Amino acid sequence: MDIITKTEKIIKDVLSENNYEEENVVLSVSSRPEFGQFQYNGAMGLAKKYKTNPREVAQKIVDELNKYEIFENINIAGPGFINISYSKKYLTEYLTEIFKDVSENVKKYPKKKIFLDYGGANVAKALHVGHLRTANIGEALKRLANLVGNEVISDVHLGDIGRQSGMVIYQLREEHPEWVFFDENYEGEYPTEIPITNADLERIYPLASTKAKENDEIMEEVRKITAEVDKGKKSYVALWNIIKEISIKNIKNMYTQINAKFDLWEGETDSYPYIDEMLEILKNANCLEESQGALVCDVKLDTDKAEIPPLVVIKTDGTTLYATRELATILSRKQRFNPDEIWYIVDSRQGMYFEQVFRTSYKSNLVDENMKFEFIGVGTMNGKDGKPFKTRDGGVMKLESLLNEIKEETSKYVQDSNMEESEKKDISDKVAVAALKYADLLPNVEKDYIFDISKFCSLEGKTGPYILYSVVRMKSLLAKSNMSDYKMYDIYSQTEKELITKILEMPIRIDTAFRNKTLSEITEYIYELDSLYNKFYAENRILTEQDESKKQTWLFITNLTYKVNKLLLDTLAIDVPDRM
Ligand code: ARG
């Protein structure tokens, strides 16, 4: 069990032995480290509740806590803040225990089944930087939820149908009218391949989109084709399936590069078999009404401060739309996985839409109240001008180009080394992904932020390269020591003590990160930890230290810090290179 929960339990026992009832005992990091490593601030609240003096309550608690050998120097500050430190003996024991598996020092939650929907790339459209953030954040949240004891399932929920299908098919028909897909009289089997690459698709979609925007007739054609694909016209579906395959291959490759791993590669169209049943459920619950030819679900509530419009479930022309497939997907997930919670990590601009979807689901009993929906709105990545990030020539920034620009920047870190080219590339790629991910996970999830390549690739400050550099140094120090067996003997300096306290703090930070879904809590923590480690490193000559106990202790602390880093970087899906 993690040290914080363990301590909170002890305090809770002490309180109940003294007939103080307290639901929530919370230990926090000491705001005055000179007085103690952690503090308990509950005495004031208890004194109020039991109408006594807070210092008296605090004294009672302290007297009891003093009976436990694991603590040392427990004292009261101010009106009744209790400062707590652990004895050296206990710290040595505890750190030795978690050395075997640092995830022991993580607070665990009762296991739930959490379904995460993130990534959300759209077929036939280039993956842009917006999809990067939802993938990075979703992947990290999934791993975090898992780390604290949940079962997790992830789905990329590809946008594999919709207007883009009409656009691409329209343009292909313009360019290849001779293809059998466009021959209304063709009755044979349709081909399963076409001479088109992903690069072609990246040209075709924007081209068709511009044309349709400029010309109403073309837009009408696109609409018609889109509706035909939705209704299952054989030739178009066959063609669209080939396009999907080409595009998904590229999407998979991009997601692999940024370590986003999905259990399910389902798309909006995988919900088609559930649409009828979903509509039936909504209908039976009186949740569907006609409005200007469309079918909508009224979701407003008396308590709403701003008006929430009804959710359109079926379009005027009888075809499905994003929301139809969303609701059918919910039904499918419920029937196949029956999760306790579904989390959506999506661009924050879809917040209102998801509110409509969630309300529709509860109102119609598509899911029951016990199933919890969570919308995690993600802010956008902006350029230095504060507007959505663009390429040098002003186009939409594709994820691929962005990654390439960063790789160019990080390649300078290995330029002069005498490693093989392939190793150089591997390292600079890993550093690039770390730079990108760390920068993406550092600001609050919902915040827009400014992307600044040179800042994010810097070796100083809160950056991926700084963290990797620190971790690789720990690793190489351990390798150079040529020792595999060492243990902790003592604590020799104030910096060491601070570093150890920082390690003990981990469960508090992970707990906050999980409860608030703030990954910045973890990126900040890693930075604090590594800064302290680097201070410790600068203060000591570890490898040449003559005092054997000291040397062993320092190697032990180095390895423990390394392990904590690894655990957390794994959680953020950031890889560490072997050297740098
Ligand atoms: N494809 C969507 C987009 O690019 C994101 C999908 C999010 N997930 C969902 N279940 N709607 O905006």
XYZ file of C-alpha atoms and ligand atoms in Angstrom:
592
model
C 0.000 0.000 0.000
C 1.245 3.523 -0.750
C 2.705 5.468 2.125
C 0.123 8.245 2.030
C -2.918 5.952 2.268
C -1.116 3.988 4.976
C -0.543 7.142 7.014
C -4.068 8.402 6.452
C -5.355 5.084 7.764
C -3.279 5.422 10.919
C -4.610 8.930 11.493
C -8.133 7.723 10.898
C -7.696 4.954 13.494
C -6.277 7.416 15.972
C -9.217 9.734 15.431
C -11.838 7.078 15.904
C -10.102 5.776 19.042
C -10.520 9.276 20.380
C -14.155 9.344 19.263
C -13.630 11.868 16.519
C -15.641 11.009 13.474
C -13.941 11.956 10.245
C -14.929 10.685 6.815
C -12.055 12.085 4.869
C -8.565 12.131 6.297
C -6.229 13.884 3.899
C -2.488 14.106 4.247
C -0.831 16.841 2.248
C 2.667 17.889 1.327
C 4.097 20.160 3.967
C 4.031 23.821 3.100
C 6.913 24.307 5.565
C 9.345 21.464 4.897
C 11.573 22.662 7.728
C 8.853 21.470 10.147
C 8.001 18.169 8.566
C 7.626 16.134 5.398
C 3.830 16.051 5.353
C 1.034 17.673 7.261
C -2.438 16.892 8.504
C -4.736 19.888 8.743
C -7.898 18.252 10.023
C -7.609 19.301 13.668
C -9.163 22.704 13.036
C -12.271 21.265 11.398
C -12.657 18.656 14.118
C -12.345 21.269 16.860
C -15.114 23.255 15.231
C -17.310 20.188 14.935
C -16.746 19.119 18.556
C -16.603 22.668 19.895
C -13.182 22.385 21.465
C -9.791 23.971 21.081
C -7.945 22.966 17.855
C -4.558 22.783 19.502
C -6.009 20.438 22.101
C -7.358 18.165 19.404
C -4.031 18.357 17.587
C -2.146 17.510 20.789
C -4.278 14.420 21.347
C -3.594 13.244 17.821
C 0.115 13.926 18.166
C 0.319 12.011 21.457
C -1.209 9.000 19.775
C 0.863 9.249 16.611
C 4.014 9.417 18.703
C 3.357 5.851 19.756
C 4.019 4.699 16.191
C 7.656 3.965 15.498
C 7.380 4.938 11.864
C 7.087 8.637 12.676
C 9.542 11.089 14.057
C 9.459 14.710 15.078
C 5.699 15.189 15.001
C 4.860 18.750 15.944
C 2.068 21.294 15.909
C 2.314 24.609 14.119
C 0.059 27.646 14.153
C -3.562 27.029 15.176
C -3.228 23.226 14.874
C -1.385 22.117 11.744
C 0.238 18.782 12.487
C 3.615 18.228 10.865
C 4.648 14.668 10.293
C 7.981 13.128 9.357
C 8.985 9.516 9.000
C 11.833 7.955 10.910
C 14.987 7.123 8.979
C 14.585 3.481 9.832
C 11.094 3.378 8.420
C 12.027 5.339 5.319
C 14.809 2.898 4.565
C 12.438 -0.020 4.970
C 9.694 1.547 2.917
C 11.905 2.703 0.064
C 13.505 -0.734 -0.086
C 10.056 -2.237 -0.387
C 8.870 0.000 -3.217
C 12.233 -0.333 -4.957
C 11.040 -3.763 -6.078
C 7.960 -2.255 -7.680
C 7.403 1.484 -7.527
C 3.779 1.128 -8.579
C 3.262 -0.091 -4.999
C 3.490 3.551 -4.088
C 0.354 4.485 -6.019
C -3.028 4.856 -4.402
C -5.433 2.277 -5.810
C -9.130 2.789 -6.450
C -11.926 0.228 -6.447
C -11.793 -1.342 -9.883
C -14.135 0.047 -12.508
C -14.489 -0.666 -16.173
C -13.684 2.558 -18.006
C -14.181 2.924 -21.738
C -12.134 5.687 -23.368
C -12.971 7.245 -26.698
C -10.120 9.371 -28.077
C -8.055 9.998 -31.168
C -11.073 10.368 -33.408
C -9.155 10.711 -36.664
C -11.205 11.157 -39.807
C -10.742 8.827 -42.734
C -9.486 10.421 -45.960
C -8.553 13.628 -44.224
C -5.017 14.341 -43.083
C -4.426 13.893 -39.378
C -3.953 17.379 -38.038
C -2.586 18.728 -34.801
C -6.010 18.710 -33.132
C -6.110 14.944 -33.344
C -2.670 14.858 -31.816
C -3.756 16.340 -28.519
C -6.775 14.120 -28.044
C -4.583 11.111 -28.795
C -1.833 12.163 -26.400
C -4.199 13.084 -23.614
C -6.465 10.081 -24.139
C -3.594 7.635 -24.167
C -2.149 9.090 -20.960
C -5.519 9.157 -19.209
C -6.096 5.545 -20.172
C -2.749 4.474 -18.731
C -3.349 6.577 -15.631
C -6.783 5.050 -15.057
C -5.191 1.651 -15.412
C -2.316 2.495 -13.071
C -4.713 3.346 -10.249
C -6.474 0.029 -10.608
C -9.150 0.262 -13.286
C -9.883 -1.950 -16.231
C -9.667 0.161 -19.380
C -10.795 -0.253 -22.973
C -9.883 2.236 -25.668
C -11.474 2.945 -29.006
C -10.255 5.350 -31.672
C -13.794 6.007 -32.966
C -12.743 6.838 -36.495
C -14.757 9.320 -38.479
C -15.210 6.818 -41.296
C -18.355 8.201 -42.876
C -19.960 11.546 -43.517
C -19.375 14.485 -45.784
C -15.793 13.507 -46.588
C -16.997 10.318 -48.273
C -19.144 12.396 -50.630
C -16.267 14.789 -51.264
C -13.682 12.163 -52.098
C -16.011 10.042 -54.240
C -17.166 13.127 -56.111
C -13.595 14.116 -56.955
C -12.592 10.574 -57.932
C -15.547 10.447 -60.274
C -14.347 13.692 -61.851
C -10.858 12.307 -62.313
C -11.701 8.697 -63.237
C -15.172 8.628 -64.790
C -14.214 5.355 -66.482
C -13.989 3.387 -63.215
C -16.631 0.669 -62.875
C -17.705 2.175 -59.564
C -19.313 4.929 -61.629
C -20.915 2.685 -64.232
C -24.585 2.435 -63.263
C -25.029 -0.642 -65.451
C -22.103 -2.575 -64.046
C -23.182 -5.815 -62.392
C -19.940 -7.667 -61.670
C -17.796 -7.795 -58.572
C -16.136 -4.493 -57.664
C -12.347 -4.299 -57.499
C -10.717 -4.337 -54.087
C -7.869 -2.033 -55.043
C -7.524 1.325 -56.757
C -4.365 3.113 -57.922
C -4.575 5.772 -55.238
C -2.207 6.509 -52.359
C -2.692 8.307 -49.107
C -0.852 11.299 -50.548
C -3.470 11.410 -53.315
C -6.201 11.469 -50.702
C -4.530 14.366 -48.972
C -4.730 16.262 -52.245
C -8.230 15.101 -53.209
C -10.165 15.966 -50.091
C -9.094 19.616 -49.749
C -9.571 20.105 -53.482
C -13.133 18.776 -53.440
C -13.893 20.685 -50.290
C -12.834 23.988 -51.830
C -14.779 23.276 -55.013
C -17.926 22.400 -53.100
C -17.692 25.512 -50.993
C -17.429 27.690 -54.074
C -20.120 25.975 -56.091
C -23.584 25.087 -54.761
C -24.224 22.522 -57.472
C -21.123 20.608 -56.555
C -22.083 20.795 -52.885
C -25.479 19.338 -53.781
C -23.769 16.498 -55.683
C -21.544 15.830 -52.687
C -24.586 15.703 -50.449
C -26.278 13.258 -52.754
C -23.286 10.953 -52.845
C -22.886 11.153 -49.061
C -26.519 10.112 -48.611
C -26.063 7.237 -51.050
C -23.041 5.949 -49.168
C -24.986 6.201 -45.913
C -27.893 4.279 -47.413
C -25.517 1.584 -48.633
C -25.261 2.020 -52.410
C -23.124 -0.972 -53.354
C -20.654 0.638 -55.760
C -19.944 3.623 -53.533
C -19.627 1.516 -50.410
C -17.145 -0.728 -52.222
C -15.109 2.283 -53.291
C -15.326 3.938 -49.887
C -14.102 0.748 -48.215
C -10.949 0.794 -50.311
C -10.355 4.455 -49.497
C -10.875 3.690 -45.830
C -8.296 0.954 -45.900
C -5.667 3.208 -47.493
C -6.354 5.990 -45.073
C -6.530 3.839 -41.935
C -3.137 2.361 -42.716
C -1.694 5.855 -42.636
C -3.627 6.811 -39.487
C -2.333 3.699 -37.723
C 1.196 4.596 -38.655
C 0.841 8.120 -37.257
C -0.694 6.914 -34.011
C 2.040 4.305 -33.615
C 4.641 7.050 -33.889
C 3.153 8.884 -30.934
C 2.576 5.659 -28.935
C -1.198 5.827 -29.016
C -2.477 2.260 -28.783
C -6.126 1.428 -29.224
C -7.804 -1.807 -28.197
C -10.505 -1.185 -30.748
C -10.200 0.316 -34.173
C -13.866 0.910 -34.696
C -15.446 3.644 -36.682
C -18.758 5.404 -36.805
C -20.007 2.894 -39.379
C -19.495 -0.003 -36.973
C -22.539 1.334 -35.188
C -24.837 0.765 -38.171
C -26.150 -2.592 -36.893
C -27.278 -0.865 -33.687
C -29.120 2.059 -35.243
C -32.559 0.467 -35.557
C -32.591 -0.782 -32.000
C -31.367 2.594 -30.738
C -34.146 4.399 -32.612
C -36.650 1.905 -31.234
C -35.517 2.632 -27.676
C -35.772 6.384 -28.200
C -39.168 6.046 -29.807
C -40.553 3.841 -27.024
C -39.341 6.313 -24.448
C -41.137 9.102 -26.306
C -37.860 10.798 -27.007
C -38.301 11.344 -30.714
C -40.384 14.058 -32.269
C -40.650 15.436 -35.744
C -39.275 18.854 -36.408
C -39.148 20.257 -39.935
C -38.967 16.765 -41.343
C -36.137 15.634 -39.092
C -36.356 13.482 -35.976
C -35.114 15.245 -32.871
C -34.862 14.664 -29.152
C -35.755 17.523 -26.872
C -33.153 17.740 -24.111
C -33.693 21.062 -22.427
C -34.194 21.235 -18.686
C -35.912 23.828 -16.517
C -32.658 24.396 -14.722
C -30.718 25.349 -17.869
C -29.241 28.821 -17.780
C -28.594 28.909 -21.497
C -30.826 27.267 -24.039
C -29.811 23.789 -25.155
C -31.304 22.985 -28.548
C -32.828 19.574 -29.349
C -30.507 16.906 -30.699
C -31.125 15.997 -34.326
C -31.169 12.191 -34.477
C -32.237 11.589 -38.095
C -31.861 14.124 -40.885
C -34.685 15.481 -43.044
C -33.709 13.191 -45.904
C -33.891 10.176 -43.607
C -30.128 9.673 -43.432
C -28.017 9.305 -40.340
C -25.602 11.870 -38.954
C -22.765 12.091 -36.428
C -25.218 12.033 -33.515
C -27.156 9.027 -34.830
C -23.970 7.018 -34.969
C -22.898 8.373 -31.581
C -26.047 7.090 -29.890
C -25.849 3.747 -31.699
C -22.215 3.451 -30.643
C -23.242 3.996 -27.029
C -25.760 1.175 -27.316
C -23.143 -1.068 -28.884
C -20.628 -0.330 -26.136
C -23.199 -0.929 -23.466
C -24.294 -4.258 -24.909
C -20.821 -5.555 -25.631
C -18.807 -4.176 -22.718
C -21.220 -2.766 -20.182
C -18.706 -0.205 -18.874
C -19.141 1.749 -15.634
C -17.941 4.898 -17.318
C -17.342 6.202 -20.824
C -14.841 9.027 -21.216
C -14.724 11.138 -24.357
C -11.517 13.019 -25.000
C -12.498 15.379 -27.779
C -11.992 18.972 -28.921
C -13.632 21.210 -26.321
C -15.771 22.819 -29.021
C -17.889 19.659 -29.060
C -18.950 20.165 -25.435
C -22.507 21.223 -26.162
C -23.046 18.375 -28.597
C -21.935 15.814 -26.015
C -24.199 17.369 -23.399
C -27.096 16.810 -25.829
C -25.969 13.233 -26.475
C -25.623 12.394 -22.774
C -29.010 13.856 -21.940
C -30.651 11.958 -24.785
C -29.049 8.725 -23.556
C -30.308 9.099 -19.998
C -33.703 10.462 -20.938
C -34.429 7.561 -23.255
C -32.890 4.987 -20.907
C -30.458 4.005 -23.611
C -28.158 3.667 -20.613
C -29.153 3.737 -16.982
C -28.130 6.387 -14.500
C -25.330 4.277 -13.036
C -23.378 4.512 -16.211
C -21.344 7.663 -16.052
C -20.412 9.783 -19.050
C -17.441 12.072 -18.874
C -16.644 14.694 -21.477
C -13.019 15.797 -21.362
C -12.807 18.805 -23.653
C -9.382 19.451 -25.079
C -8.107 22.921 -25.960
C -6.443 23.698 -29.268
C -2.826 24.106 -30.092
C -2.222 27.576 -31.444
C 0.598 29.246 -33.311
C 2.530 32.192 -31.915
C -0.135 34.490 -33.350
C -2.684 32.863 -31.022
C -4.567 31.329 -33.940
C -4.824 27.597 -34.705
C -1.416 26.288 -35.627
C -0.527 26.635 -39.302
C 2.292 25.487 -41.517
C 4.984 27.885 -42.695
C 2.953 28.604 -45.824
C -0.309 29.030 -43.934
C -1.973 25.657 -44.508
C -3.480 23.386 -41.862
C -0.629 21.842 -39.877
C -0.598 18.139 -40.483
C 0.639 15.950 -37.709
C 3.202 14.421 -39.993
C 4.754 17.763 -40.963
C 4.754 18.856 -37.364
C 6.585 15.729 -36.273
C 9.104 16.204 -39.054
C 9.802 19.777 -38.020
C 10.410 18.695 -34.450
C 12.628 15.813 -35.527
C 14.722 18.258 -37.489
C 15.144 20.307 -34.329
C 16.007 17.372 -32.065
C 18.427 15.793 -34.517
C 20.976 18.387 -33.411
C 21.311 16.584 -30.081
C 22.964 13.609 -31.753
C 24.614 15.338 -34.705
C 28.161 15.193 -33.393
C 28.133 11.793 -31.805
C 29.849 8.840 -33.437
C 26.832 6.554 -33.237
C 25.480 4.658 -36.201
C 23.018 6.662 -38.300
C 20.167 4.333 -37.392
C 20.773 4.818 -33.686
C 21.003 8.568 -34.144
C 17.667 8.544 -35.869
C 16.082 6.361 -33.224
C 17.251 8.699 -30.473
C 16.276 11.924 -32.160
C 12.859 10.478 -33.018
C 12.283 9.504 -29.403
C 13.385 12.914 -28.183
C 11.097 14.551 -30.740
C 8.066 12.565 -29.611
C 8.922 13.316 -25.988
C 9.237 17.040 -26.749
C 5.887 17.041 -28.452
C 4.071 14.958 -25.881
C 5.490 16.639 -22.824
C 4.566 20.049 -24.240
C 1.116 18.763 -25.105
C 0.515 17.363 -21.624
C 2.006 20.232 -19.639
C -0.781 22.816 -19.914
C -4.206 22.067 -18.496
C -6.200 19.802 -20.763
C -8.892 22.330 -21.568
C -6.480 25.207 -22.198
C -5.476 26.418 -25.633
C -1.735 26.797 -25.777
C 0.943 28.182 -28.000
C 3.200 25.813 -29.800
C 6.776 26.930 -29.889
C 9.112 24.333 -31.305
C 12.386 25.810 -30.119
C 11.050 26.226 -26.592
C 9.648 22.692 -26.458
C 12.876 21.194 -27.760
C 15.100 23.085 -25.343
C 17.304 21.141 -22.967
C 16.345 23.476 -20.173
C 13.102 24.046 -18.349
C 9.920 22.021 -18.402
C 10.546 20.119 -21.601
C 10.640 16.557 -22.841
C 14.337 16.781 -23.784
C 15.259 18.040 -20.281
C 13.418 15.140 -18.671
C 14.886 12.547 -21.026
C 18.343 14.002 -20.579
C 18.006 13.660 -16.797
C 16.658 10.136 -16.980
C 19.299 8.968 -19.454
C 21.952 10.374 -17.138
C 20.570 8.332 -14.231
C 20.612 5.293 -16.421
C 24.166 5.771 -17.598
C 25.392 6.493 -14.092
C 23.934 3.186 -12.954
C 25.535 1.391 -15.871
C 28.923 2.996 -15.254
C 28.874 2.040 -11.588
C 29.164 -1.613 -12.600
C 27.227 -2.514 -9.487
C 23.914 -4.270 -9.427
C 23.570 -4.802 -5.739
C 23.294 -1.824 -3.468
C 21.093 -0.733 -0.650
C 20.112 2.280 1.309
C 22.010 2.868 4.548
C 21.228 6.359 5.674
C 20.185 9.825 4.581
C 23.247 12.039 4.303
C 22.083 15.459 3.230
C 19.174 17.863 3.101
C 18.900 17.508 -0.681
C 18.633 13.747 -0.322
C 15.902 14.186 2.202
C 14.016 16.523 -0.118
C 14.415 14.097 -2.991
C 13.071 11.236 -0.882
C 10.133 13.340 0.282
C 9.421 14.112 -3.357
C 9.333 10.401 -4.144
C 6.978 9.784 -1.232
C 4.730 12.540 -2.560
C 3.994 10.596 -5.725
C 0.707 8.991 -4.578
C -0.736 12.421 -3.740
C 0.107 13.787 -7.155
C -1.153 10.755 -9.066
C -4.327 10.789 -7.040
C -4.955 14.451 -7.893
C -4.140 13.811 -11.530
C -6.624 10.974 -11.707
C -9.438 12.633 -9.774
C -9.217 15.880 -11.741
C -7.983 14.312 -14.965
C -5.100 16.746 -15.034
C -2.005 15.320 -16.608
C -0.161 18.547 -15.885
C -0.019 17.290 -12.301
C 2.219 14.469 -13.532
C 4.371 16.465 -15.968
C 4.978 19.084 -13.261
C 5.800 16.401 -10.726
C 8.352 14.740 -12.989
C 10.000 18.100 -13.524
C 10.171 18.791 -9.781
C 11.579 15.326 -9.150
C 14.238 15.555 -11.836
C 15.267 19.062 -10.861
C 15.860 17.817 -7.337
C 17.728 14.797 -8.617
C 19.966 16.993 -10.744
C 20.719 19.124 -7.700
C 21.612 15.992 -5.751
C 23.735 14.806 -8.663
C 25.646 18.076 -8.807
C 26.334 17.992 -5.078
C 27.891 14.539 -4.994
C 30.632 12.636 -6.758
C 28.755 9.406 -6.759
C 31.020 7.110 -8.743
C 34.246 8.106 -7.011
C 32.828 8.191 -3.498
C 35.135 6.243 -1.140
C 32.606 5.627 1.624
C 30.955 2.414 0.455
C 27.666 2.955 2.358
C 27.297 6.426 0.919
C 28.023 5.279 -2.578
C 25.520 2.441 -2.322
C 22.851 4.707 -0.909
C 23.340 7.208 -3.696
C 23.119 4.552 -6.359
C 20.016 3.243 -4.670
C 18.411 6.694 -4.714
C 19.448 7.186 -8.325
C 17.860 3.915 -9.334
C 14.703 4.598 -7.361
C 14.356 8.021 -8.998
C 14.916 6.378 -12.343
C 12.181 3.841 -11.662
C 9.706 6.520 -10.650
C 10.504 8.398 -13.846
C 10.016 5.277 -15.931
C 6.685 4.510 -14.334
C 5.371 8.002 -14.939
C 6.824 8.419 -18.417
C 5.259 5.078 -19.327
C 1.992 6.445 -18.045
C 2.367 9.458 -20.307
C 3.382 7.102 -23.158
C 6.814 8.705 -23.497
C 9.709 6.384 -24.412
C 13.184 6.809 -22.975
C 16.148 6.240 -25.330
C 19.128 4.189 -24.133
C 21.491 7.106 -24.492
C 21.450 10.679 -25.660
N -14.019 12.398 -35.624
C -14.379 13.418 -34.692
C -13.744 14.748 -35.077
O -12.755 14.790 -35.770
C -14.006 13.083 -33.283
C -14.664 11.855 -32.704
C -14.816 11.942 -31.227
N -15.511 10.839 -30.635
C -16.822 10.668 -30.658
N -17.356 9.617 -30.074
N -17.612 11.543 -31.215
O -14.225 15.778 -34.645
